[in-house]
mmCIF file with all atom_site columns, N, CA and C in Angstrom:
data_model
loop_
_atom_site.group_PDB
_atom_site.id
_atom_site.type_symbol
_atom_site.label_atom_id
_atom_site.label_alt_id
_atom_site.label_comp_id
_atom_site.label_asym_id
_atom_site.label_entity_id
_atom_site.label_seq_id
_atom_site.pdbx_PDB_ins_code
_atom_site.Cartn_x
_atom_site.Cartn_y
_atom_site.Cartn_z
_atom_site.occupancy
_atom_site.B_iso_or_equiv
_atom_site.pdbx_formal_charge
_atom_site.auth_seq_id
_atom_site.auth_comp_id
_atom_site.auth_asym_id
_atom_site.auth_atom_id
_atom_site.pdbx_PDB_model_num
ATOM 1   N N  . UNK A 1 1  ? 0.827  -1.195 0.000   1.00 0.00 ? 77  UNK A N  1
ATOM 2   C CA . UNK A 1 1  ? 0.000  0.000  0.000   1.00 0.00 ? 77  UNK A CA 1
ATOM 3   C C  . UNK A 1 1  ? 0.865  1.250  0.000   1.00 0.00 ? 77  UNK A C  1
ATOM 4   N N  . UNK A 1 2  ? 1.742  1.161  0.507   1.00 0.00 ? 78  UNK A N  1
ATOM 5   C CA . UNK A 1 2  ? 2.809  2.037  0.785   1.00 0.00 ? 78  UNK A CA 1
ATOM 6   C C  . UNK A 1 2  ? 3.161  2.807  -0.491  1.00 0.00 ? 78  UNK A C  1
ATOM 7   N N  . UNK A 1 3  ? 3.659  2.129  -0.952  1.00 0.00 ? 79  UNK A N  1
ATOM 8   C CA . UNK A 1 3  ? 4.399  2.060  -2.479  1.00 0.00 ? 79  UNK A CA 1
ATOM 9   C C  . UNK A 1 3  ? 3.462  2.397  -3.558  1.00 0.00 ? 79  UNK A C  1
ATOM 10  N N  . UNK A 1 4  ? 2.182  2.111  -3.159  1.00 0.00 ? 80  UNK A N  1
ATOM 11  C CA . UNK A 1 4  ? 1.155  3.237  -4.266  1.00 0.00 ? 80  UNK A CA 1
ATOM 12  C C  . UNK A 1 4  ? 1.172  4.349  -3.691  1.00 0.00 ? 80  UNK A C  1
ATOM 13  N N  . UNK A 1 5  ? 1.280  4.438  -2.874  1.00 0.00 ? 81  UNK A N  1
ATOM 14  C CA . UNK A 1 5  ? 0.919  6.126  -2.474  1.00 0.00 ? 81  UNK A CA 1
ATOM 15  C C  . UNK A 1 5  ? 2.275  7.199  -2.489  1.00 0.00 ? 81  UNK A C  1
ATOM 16  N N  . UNK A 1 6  ? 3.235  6.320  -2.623  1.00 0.00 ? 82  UNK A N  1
ATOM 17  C CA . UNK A 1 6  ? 4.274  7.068  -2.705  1.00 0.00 ? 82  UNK A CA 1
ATOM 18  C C  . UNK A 1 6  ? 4.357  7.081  -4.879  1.00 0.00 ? 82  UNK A C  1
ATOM 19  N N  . UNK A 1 7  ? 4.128  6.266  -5.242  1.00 0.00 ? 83  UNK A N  1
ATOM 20  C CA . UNK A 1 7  ? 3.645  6.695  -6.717  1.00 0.00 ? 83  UNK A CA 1
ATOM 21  C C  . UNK A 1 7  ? 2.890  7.552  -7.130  1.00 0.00 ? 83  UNK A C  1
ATOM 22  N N  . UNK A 1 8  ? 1.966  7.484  -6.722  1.00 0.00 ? 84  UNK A N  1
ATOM 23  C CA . UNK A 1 8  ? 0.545  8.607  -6.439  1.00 0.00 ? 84  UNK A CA 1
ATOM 24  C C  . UNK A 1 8  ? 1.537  9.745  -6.393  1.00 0.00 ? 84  UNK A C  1
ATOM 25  N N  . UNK A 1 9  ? 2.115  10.135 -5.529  1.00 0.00 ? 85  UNK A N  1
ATOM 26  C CA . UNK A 1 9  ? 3.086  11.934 -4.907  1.00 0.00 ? 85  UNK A CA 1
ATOM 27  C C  . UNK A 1 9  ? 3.573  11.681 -5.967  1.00 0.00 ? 85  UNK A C  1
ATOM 28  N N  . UNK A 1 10 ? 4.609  11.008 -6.504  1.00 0.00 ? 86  UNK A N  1
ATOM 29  C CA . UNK A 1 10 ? 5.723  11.244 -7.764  1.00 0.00 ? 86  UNK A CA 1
ATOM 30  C C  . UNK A 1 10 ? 4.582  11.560 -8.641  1.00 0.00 ? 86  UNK A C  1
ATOM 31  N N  . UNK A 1 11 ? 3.939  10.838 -8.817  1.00 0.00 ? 87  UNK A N  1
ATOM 32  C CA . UNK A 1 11 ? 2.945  11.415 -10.218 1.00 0.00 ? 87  UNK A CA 1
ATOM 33  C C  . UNK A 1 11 ? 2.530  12.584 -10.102 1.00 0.00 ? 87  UNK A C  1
ATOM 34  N N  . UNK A 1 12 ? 1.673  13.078 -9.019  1.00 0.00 ? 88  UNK A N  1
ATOM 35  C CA . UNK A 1 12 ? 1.092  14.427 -8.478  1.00 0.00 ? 88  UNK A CA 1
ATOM 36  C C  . UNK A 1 12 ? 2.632  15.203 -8.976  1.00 0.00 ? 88  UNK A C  1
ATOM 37  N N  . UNK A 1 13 ? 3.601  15.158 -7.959  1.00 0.00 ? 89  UNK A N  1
ATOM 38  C CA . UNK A 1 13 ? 4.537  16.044 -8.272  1.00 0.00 ? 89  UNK A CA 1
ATOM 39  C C  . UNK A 1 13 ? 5.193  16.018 -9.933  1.00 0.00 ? 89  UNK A C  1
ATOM 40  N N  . UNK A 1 14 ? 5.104  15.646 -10.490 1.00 0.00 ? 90  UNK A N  1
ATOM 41  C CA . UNK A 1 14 ? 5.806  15.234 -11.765 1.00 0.00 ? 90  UNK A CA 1
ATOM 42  C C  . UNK A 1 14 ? 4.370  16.232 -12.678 1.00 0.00 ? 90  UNK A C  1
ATOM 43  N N  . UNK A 1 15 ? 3.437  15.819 -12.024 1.00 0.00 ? 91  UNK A N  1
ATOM 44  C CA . UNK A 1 15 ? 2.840  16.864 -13.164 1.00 0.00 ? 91  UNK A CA 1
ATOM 45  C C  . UNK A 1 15 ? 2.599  18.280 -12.700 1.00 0.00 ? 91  UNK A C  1
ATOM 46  N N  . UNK A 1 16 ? 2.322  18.678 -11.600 1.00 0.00 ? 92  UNK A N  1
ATOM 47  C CA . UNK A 1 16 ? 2.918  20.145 -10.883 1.00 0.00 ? 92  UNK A CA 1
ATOM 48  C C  . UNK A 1 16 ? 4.002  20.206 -11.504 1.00 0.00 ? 92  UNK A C  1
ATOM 49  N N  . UNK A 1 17 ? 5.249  19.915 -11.631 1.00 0.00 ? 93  UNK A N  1
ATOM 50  C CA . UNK A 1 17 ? 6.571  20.553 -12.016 1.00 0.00 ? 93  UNK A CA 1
ATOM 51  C C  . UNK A 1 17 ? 5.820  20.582 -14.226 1.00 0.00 ? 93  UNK A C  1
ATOM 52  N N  . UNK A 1 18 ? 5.560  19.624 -14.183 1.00 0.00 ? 94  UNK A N  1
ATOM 53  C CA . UNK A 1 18 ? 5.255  19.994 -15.703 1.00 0.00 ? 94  UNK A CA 1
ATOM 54  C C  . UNK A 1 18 ? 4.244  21.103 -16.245 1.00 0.00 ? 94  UNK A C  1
ATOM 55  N N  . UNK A 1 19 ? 3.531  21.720 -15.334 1.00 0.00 ? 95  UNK A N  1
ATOM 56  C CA . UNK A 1 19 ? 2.188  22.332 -15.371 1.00 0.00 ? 95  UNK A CA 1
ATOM 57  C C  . UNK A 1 19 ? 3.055  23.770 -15.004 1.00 0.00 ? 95  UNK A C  1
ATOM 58  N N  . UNK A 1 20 ? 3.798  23.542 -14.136 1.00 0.00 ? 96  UNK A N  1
ATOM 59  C CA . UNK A 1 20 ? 4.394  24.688 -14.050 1.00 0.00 ? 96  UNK A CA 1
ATOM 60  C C  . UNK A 1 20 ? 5.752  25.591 -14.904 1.00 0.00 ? 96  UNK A C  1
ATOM 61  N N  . UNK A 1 21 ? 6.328  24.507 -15.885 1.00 0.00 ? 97  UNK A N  1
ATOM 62  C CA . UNK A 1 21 ? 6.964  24.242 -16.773 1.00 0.00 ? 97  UNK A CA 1
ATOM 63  C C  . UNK A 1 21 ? 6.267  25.314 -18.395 1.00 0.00 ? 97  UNK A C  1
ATOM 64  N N  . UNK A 1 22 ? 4.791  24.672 -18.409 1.00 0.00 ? 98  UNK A N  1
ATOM 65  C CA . UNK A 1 22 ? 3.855  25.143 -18.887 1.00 0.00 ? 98  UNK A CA 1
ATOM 66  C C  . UNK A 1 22 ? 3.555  26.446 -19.125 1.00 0.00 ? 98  UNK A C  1
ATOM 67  N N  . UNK A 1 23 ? 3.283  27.044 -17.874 1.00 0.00 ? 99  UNK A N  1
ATOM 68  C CA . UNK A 1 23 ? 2.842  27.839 -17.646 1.00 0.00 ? 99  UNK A CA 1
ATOM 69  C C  . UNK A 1 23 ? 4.531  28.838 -17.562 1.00 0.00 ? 99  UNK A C  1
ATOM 70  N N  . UNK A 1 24 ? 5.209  28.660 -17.242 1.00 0.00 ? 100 UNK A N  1
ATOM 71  C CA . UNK A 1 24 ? 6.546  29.311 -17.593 1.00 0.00 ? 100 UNK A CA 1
ATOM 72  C C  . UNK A 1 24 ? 6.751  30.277 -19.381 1.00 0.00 ? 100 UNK A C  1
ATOM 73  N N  . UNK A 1 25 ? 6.700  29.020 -20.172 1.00 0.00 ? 101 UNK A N  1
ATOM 74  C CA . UNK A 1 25 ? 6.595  28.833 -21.602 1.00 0.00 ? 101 UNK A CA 1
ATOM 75  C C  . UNK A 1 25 ? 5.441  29.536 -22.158 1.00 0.00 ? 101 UNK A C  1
ATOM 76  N N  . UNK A 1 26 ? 4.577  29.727 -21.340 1.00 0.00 ? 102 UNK A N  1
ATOM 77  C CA . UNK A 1 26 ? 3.217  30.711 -22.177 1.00 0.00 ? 102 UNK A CA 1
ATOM 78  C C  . UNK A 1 26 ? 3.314  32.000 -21.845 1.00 0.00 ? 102 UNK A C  1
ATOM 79  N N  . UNK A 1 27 ? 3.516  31.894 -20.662 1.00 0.00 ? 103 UNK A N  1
ATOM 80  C CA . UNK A 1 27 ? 4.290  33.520 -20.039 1.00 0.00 ? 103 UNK A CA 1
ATOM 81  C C  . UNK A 1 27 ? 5.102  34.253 -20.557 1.00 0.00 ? 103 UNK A C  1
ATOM 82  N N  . UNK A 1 28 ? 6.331  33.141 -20.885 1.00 0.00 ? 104 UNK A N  1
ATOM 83  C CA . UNK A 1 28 ? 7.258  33.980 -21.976 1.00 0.00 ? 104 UNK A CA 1
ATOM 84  C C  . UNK A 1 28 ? 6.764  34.567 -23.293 1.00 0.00 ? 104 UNK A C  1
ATOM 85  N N  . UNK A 1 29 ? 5.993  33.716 -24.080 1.00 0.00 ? 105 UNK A N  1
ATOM 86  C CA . UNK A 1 29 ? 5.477  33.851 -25.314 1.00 0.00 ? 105 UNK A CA 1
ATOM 87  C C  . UNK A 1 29 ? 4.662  34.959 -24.646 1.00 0.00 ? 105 UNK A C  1
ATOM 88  N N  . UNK A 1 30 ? 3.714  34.978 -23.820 1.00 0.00 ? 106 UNK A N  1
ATOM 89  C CA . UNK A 1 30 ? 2.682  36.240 -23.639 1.00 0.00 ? 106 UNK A CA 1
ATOM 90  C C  . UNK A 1 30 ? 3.453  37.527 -24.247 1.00 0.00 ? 106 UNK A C  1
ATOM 91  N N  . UNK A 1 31 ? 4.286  37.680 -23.226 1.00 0.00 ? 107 UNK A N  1
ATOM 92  C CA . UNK A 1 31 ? 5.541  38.548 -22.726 1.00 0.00 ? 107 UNK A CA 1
ATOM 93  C C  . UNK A 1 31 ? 6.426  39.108 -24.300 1.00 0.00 ? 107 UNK A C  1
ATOM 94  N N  . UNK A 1 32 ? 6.850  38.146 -24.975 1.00 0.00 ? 108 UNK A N  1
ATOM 95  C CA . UNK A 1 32 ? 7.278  38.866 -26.514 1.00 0.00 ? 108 UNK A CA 1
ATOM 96  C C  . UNK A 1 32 ? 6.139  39.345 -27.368 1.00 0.00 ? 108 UNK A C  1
ATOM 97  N N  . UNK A 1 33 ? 4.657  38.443 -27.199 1.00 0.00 ? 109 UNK A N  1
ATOM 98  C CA . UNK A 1 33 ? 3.898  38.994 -28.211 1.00 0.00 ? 109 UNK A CA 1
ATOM 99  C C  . UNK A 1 33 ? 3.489  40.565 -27.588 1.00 0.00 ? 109 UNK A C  1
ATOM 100 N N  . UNK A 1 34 ? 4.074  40.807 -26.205 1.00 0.00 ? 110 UNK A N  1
ATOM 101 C CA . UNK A 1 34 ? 3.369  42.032 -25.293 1.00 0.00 ? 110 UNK A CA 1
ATOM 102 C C  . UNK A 1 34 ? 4.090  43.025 -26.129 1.00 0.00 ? 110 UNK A C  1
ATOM 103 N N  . UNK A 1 35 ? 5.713  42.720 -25.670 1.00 0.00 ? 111 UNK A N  1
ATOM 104 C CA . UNK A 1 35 ? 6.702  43.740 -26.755 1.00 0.00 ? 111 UNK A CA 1
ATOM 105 C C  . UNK A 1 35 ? 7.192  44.059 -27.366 1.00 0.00 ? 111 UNK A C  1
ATOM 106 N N  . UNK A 1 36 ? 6.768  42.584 -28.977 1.00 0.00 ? 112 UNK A N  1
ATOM 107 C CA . UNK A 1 36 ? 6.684  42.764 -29.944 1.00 0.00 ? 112 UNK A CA 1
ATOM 108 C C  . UNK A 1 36 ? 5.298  43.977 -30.629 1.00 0.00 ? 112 UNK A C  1
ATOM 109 N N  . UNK A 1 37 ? 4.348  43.823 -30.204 1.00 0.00 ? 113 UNK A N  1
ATOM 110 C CA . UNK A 1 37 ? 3.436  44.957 -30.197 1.00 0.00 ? 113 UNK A CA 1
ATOM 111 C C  . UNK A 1 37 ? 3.071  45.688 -29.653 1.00 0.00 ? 113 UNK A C  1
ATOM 112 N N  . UNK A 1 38 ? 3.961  46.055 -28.529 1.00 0.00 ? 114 UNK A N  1
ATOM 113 C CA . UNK A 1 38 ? 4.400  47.524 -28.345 1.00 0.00 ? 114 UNK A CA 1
ATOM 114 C C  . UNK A 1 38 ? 5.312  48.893 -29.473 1.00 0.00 ? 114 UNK A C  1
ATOM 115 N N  . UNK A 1 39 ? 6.383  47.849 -29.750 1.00 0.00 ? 115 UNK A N  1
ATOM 116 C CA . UNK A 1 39 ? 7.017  48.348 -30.563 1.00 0.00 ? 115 UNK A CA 1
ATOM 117 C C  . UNK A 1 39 ? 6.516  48.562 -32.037 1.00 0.00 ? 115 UNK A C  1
ATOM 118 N N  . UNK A 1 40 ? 5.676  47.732 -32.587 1.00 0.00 ? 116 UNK A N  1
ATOM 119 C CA . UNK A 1 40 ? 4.757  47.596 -33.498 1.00 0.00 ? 116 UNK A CA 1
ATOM 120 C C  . UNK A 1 40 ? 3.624  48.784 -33.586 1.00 0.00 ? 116 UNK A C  1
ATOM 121 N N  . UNK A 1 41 ? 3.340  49.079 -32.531 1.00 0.00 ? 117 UNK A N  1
ATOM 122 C CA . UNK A 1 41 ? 2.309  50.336 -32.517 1.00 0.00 ? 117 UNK A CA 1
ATOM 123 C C  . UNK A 1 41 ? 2.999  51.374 -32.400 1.00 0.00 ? 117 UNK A C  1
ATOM 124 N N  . UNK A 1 42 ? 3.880  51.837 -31.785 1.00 0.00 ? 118 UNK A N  1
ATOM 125 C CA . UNK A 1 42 ? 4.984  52.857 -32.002 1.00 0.00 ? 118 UNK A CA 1
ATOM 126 C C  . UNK A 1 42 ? 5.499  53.127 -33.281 1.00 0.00 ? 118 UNK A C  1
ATOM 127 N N  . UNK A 1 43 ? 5.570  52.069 -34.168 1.00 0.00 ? 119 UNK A N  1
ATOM 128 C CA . UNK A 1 43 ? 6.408  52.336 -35.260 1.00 0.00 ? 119 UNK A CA 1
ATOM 129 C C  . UNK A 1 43 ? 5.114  52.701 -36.201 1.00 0.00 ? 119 UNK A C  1
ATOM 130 N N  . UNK A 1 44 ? 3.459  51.874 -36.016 1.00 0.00 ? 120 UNK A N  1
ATOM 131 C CA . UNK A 1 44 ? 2.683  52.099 -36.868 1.00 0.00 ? 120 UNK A CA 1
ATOM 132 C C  . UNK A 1 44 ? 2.372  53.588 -36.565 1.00 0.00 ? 120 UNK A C  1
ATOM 133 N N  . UNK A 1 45 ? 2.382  54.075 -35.189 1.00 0.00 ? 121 UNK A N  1
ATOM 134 C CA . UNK A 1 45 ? 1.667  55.330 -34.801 1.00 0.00 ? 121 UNK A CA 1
ATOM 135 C C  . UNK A 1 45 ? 2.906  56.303 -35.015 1.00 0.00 ? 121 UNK A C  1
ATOM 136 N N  . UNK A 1 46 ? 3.441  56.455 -35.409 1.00 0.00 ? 122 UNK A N  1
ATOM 137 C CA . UNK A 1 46 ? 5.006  57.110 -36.430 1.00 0.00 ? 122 UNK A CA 1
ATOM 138 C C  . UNK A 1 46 ? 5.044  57.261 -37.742 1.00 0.00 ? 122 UNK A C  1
ATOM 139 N N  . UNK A 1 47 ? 4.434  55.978 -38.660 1.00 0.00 ? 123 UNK A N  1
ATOM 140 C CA . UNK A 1 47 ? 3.909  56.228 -39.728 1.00 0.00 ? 123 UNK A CA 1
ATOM 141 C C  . UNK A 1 47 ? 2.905  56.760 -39.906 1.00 0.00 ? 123 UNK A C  1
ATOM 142 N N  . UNK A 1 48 ? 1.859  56.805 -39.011 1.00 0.00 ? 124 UNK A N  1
ATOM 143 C CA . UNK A 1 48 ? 0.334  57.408 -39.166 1.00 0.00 ? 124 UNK A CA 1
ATOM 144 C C  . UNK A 1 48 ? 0.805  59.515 -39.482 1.00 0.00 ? 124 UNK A C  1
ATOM 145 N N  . UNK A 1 49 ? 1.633  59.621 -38.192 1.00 0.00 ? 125 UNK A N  1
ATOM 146 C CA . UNK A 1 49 ? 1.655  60.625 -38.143 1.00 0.00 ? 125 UNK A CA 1
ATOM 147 C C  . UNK A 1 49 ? 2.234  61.726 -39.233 1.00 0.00 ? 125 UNK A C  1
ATOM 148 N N  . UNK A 1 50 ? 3.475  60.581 -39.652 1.00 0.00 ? 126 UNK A N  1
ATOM 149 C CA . UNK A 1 50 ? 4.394  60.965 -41.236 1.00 0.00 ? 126 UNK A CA 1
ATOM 150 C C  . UNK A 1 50 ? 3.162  61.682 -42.163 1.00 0.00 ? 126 UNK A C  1
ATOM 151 N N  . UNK A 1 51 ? 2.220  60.067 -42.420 1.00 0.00 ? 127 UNK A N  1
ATOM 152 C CA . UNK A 1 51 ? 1.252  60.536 -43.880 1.00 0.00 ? 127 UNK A CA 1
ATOM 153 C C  . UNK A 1 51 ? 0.406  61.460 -43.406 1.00 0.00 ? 127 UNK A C  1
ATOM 154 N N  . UNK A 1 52 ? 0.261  61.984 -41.966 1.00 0.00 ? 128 UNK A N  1
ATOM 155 C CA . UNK A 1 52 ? -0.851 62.864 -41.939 1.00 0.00 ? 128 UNK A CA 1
ATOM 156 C C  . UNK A 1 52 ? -0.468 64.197 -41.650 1.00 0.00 ? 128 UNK A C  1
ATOM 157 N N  . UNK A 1 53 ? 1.053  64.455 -41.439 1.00 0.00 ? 129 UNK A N  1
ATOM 158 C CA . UNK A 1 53 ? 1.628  65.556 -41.871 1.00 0.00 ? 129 UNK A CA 1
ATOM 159 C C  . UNK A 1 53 ? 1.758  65.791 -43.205 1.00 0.00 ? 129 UNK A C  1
ATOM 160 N N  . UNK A 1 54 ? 2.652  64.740 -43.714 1.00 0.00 ? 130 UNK A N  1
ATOM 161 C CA . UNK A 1 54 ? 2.785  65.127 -45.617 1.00 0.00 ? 130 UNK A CA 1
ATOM 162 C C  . UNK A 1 54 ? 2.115  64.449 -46.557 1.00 0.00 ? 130 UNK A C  1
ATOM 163 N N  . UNK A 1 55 ? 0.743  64.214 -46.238 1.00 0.00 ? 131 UNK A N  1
ATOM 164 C CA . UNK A 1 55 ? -0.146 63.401 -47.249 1.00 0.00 ? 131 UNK A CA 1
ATOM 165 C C  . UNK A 1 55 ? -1.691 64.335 -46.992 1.00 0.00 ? 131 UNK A C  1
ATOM 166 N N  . UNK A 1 56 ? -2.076 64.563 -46.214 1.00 0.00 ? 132 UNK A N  1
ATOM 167 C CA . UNK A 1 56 ? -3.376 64.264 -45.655 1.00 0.00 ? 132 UNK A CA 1
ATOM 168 C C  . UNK A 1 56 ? -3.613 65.891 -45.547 1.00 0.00 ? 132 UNK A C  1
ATOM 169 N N  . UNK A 1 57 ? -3.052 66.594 -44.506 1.00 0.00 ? 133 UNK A N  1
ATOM 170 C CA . UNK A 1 57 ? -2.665 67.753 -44.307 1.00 0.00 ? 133 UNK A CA 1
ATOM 171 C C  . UNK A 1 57 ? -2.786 69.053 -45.424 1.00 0.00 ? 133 UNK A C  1
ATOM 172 N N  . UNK A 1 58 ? -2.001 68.644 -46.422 1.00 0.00 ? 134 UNK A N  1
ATOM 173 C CA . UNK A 1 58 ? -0.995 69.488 -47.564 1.00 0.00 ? 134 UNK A CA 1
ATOM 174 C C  . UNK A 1 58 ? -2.190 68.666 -48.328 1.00 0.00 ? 134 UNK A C  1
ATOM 175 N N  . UNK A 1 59 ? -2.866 68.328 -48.601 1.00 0.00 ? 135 UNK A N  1
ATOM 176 C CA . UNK A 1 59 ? -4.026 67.611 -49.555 1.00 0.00 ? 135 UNK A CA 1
ATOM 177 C C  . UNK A 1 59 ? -4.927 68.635 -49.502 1.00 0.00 ? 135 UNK A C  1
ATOM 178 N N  . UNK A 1 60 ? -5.206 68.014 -48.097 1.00 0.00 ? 136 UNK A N  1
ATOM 179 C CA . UNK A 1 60 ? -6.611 69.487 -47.547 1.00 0.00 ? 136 UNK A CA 1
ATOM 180 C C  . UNK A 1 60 ? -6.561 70.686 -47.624 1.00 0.00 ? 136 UNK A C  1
ATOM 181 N N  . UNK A 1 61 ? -5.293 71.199 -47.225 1.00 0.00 ? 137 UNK A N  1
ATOM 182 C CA . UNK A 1 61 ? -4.853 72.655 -47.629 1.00 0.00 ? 137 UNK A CA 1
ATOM 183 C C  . UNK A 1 61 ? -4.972 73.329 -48.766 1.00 0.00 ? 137 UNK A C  1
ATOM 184 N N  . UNK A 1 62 ? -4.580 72.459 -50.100 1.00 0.00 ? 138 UNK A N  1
ATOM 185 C CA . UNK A 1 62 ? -4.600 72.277 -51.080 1.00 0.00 ? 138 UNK A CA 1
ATOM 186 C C  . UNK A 1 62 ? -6.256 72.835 -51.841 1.00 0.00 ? 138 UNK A C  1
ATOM 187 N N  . UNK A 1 63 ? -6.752 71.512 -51.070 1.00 0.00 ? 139 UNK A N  1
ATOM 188 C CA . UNK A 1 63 ? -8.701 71.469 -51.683 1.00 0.00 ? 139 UNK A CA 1
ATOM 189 C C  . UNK A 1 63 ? -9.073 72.989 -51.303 1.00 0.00 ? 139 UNK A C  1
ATOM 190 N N  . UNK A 1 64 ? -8.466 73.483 -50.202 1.00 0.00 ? 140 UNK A N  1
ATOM 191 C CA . UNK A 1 64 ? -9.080 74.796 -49.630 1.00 0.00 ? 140 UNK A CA 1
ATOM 192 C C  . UNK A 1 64 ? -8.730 75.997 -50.300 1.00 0.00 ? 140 UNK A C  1
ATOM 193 N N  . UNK A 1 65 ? -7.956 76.052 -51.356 1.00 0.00 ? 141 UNK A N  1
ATOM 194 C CA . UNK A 1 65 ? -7.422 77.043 -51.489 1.00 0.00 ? 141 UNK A CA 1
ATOM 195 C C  . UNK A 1 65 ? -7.403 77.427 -53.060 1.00 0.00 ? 141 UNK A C  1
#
């Protein structure tokens, strides 16, 4: 009886350490897709601002005049 229950813990523990393993590995991934699109919106909201100084702007000015 002994000897199942001490199997039982190794198993329990063996999948806690894997679950937590898990959860390590998704965290990370969270974590690059966080500041991979950070940087991604910075660079899009940089271009926004480019075309709407010298595209958008100087267009309208343009129609008005």
């Amino acid at each position: 009886m002994r000897d199942h229950m001490e199997e039982r813990s190794q198993g329990a523990t063996e999948y806690l350490l894997m679950l937590g393993a898990v959860l390590v590995v998704v965290a990370g991934i969270v974590f690059s897709i966080y500041v991979a699109s950070q940087g991604l919106g910075s660079n899009v909201s940089g271009q926004i601002d480019n075309v709407m100084d010298n595209v958008i702007i100087p267009g309208l000015a343009g129609m008005l005049l």
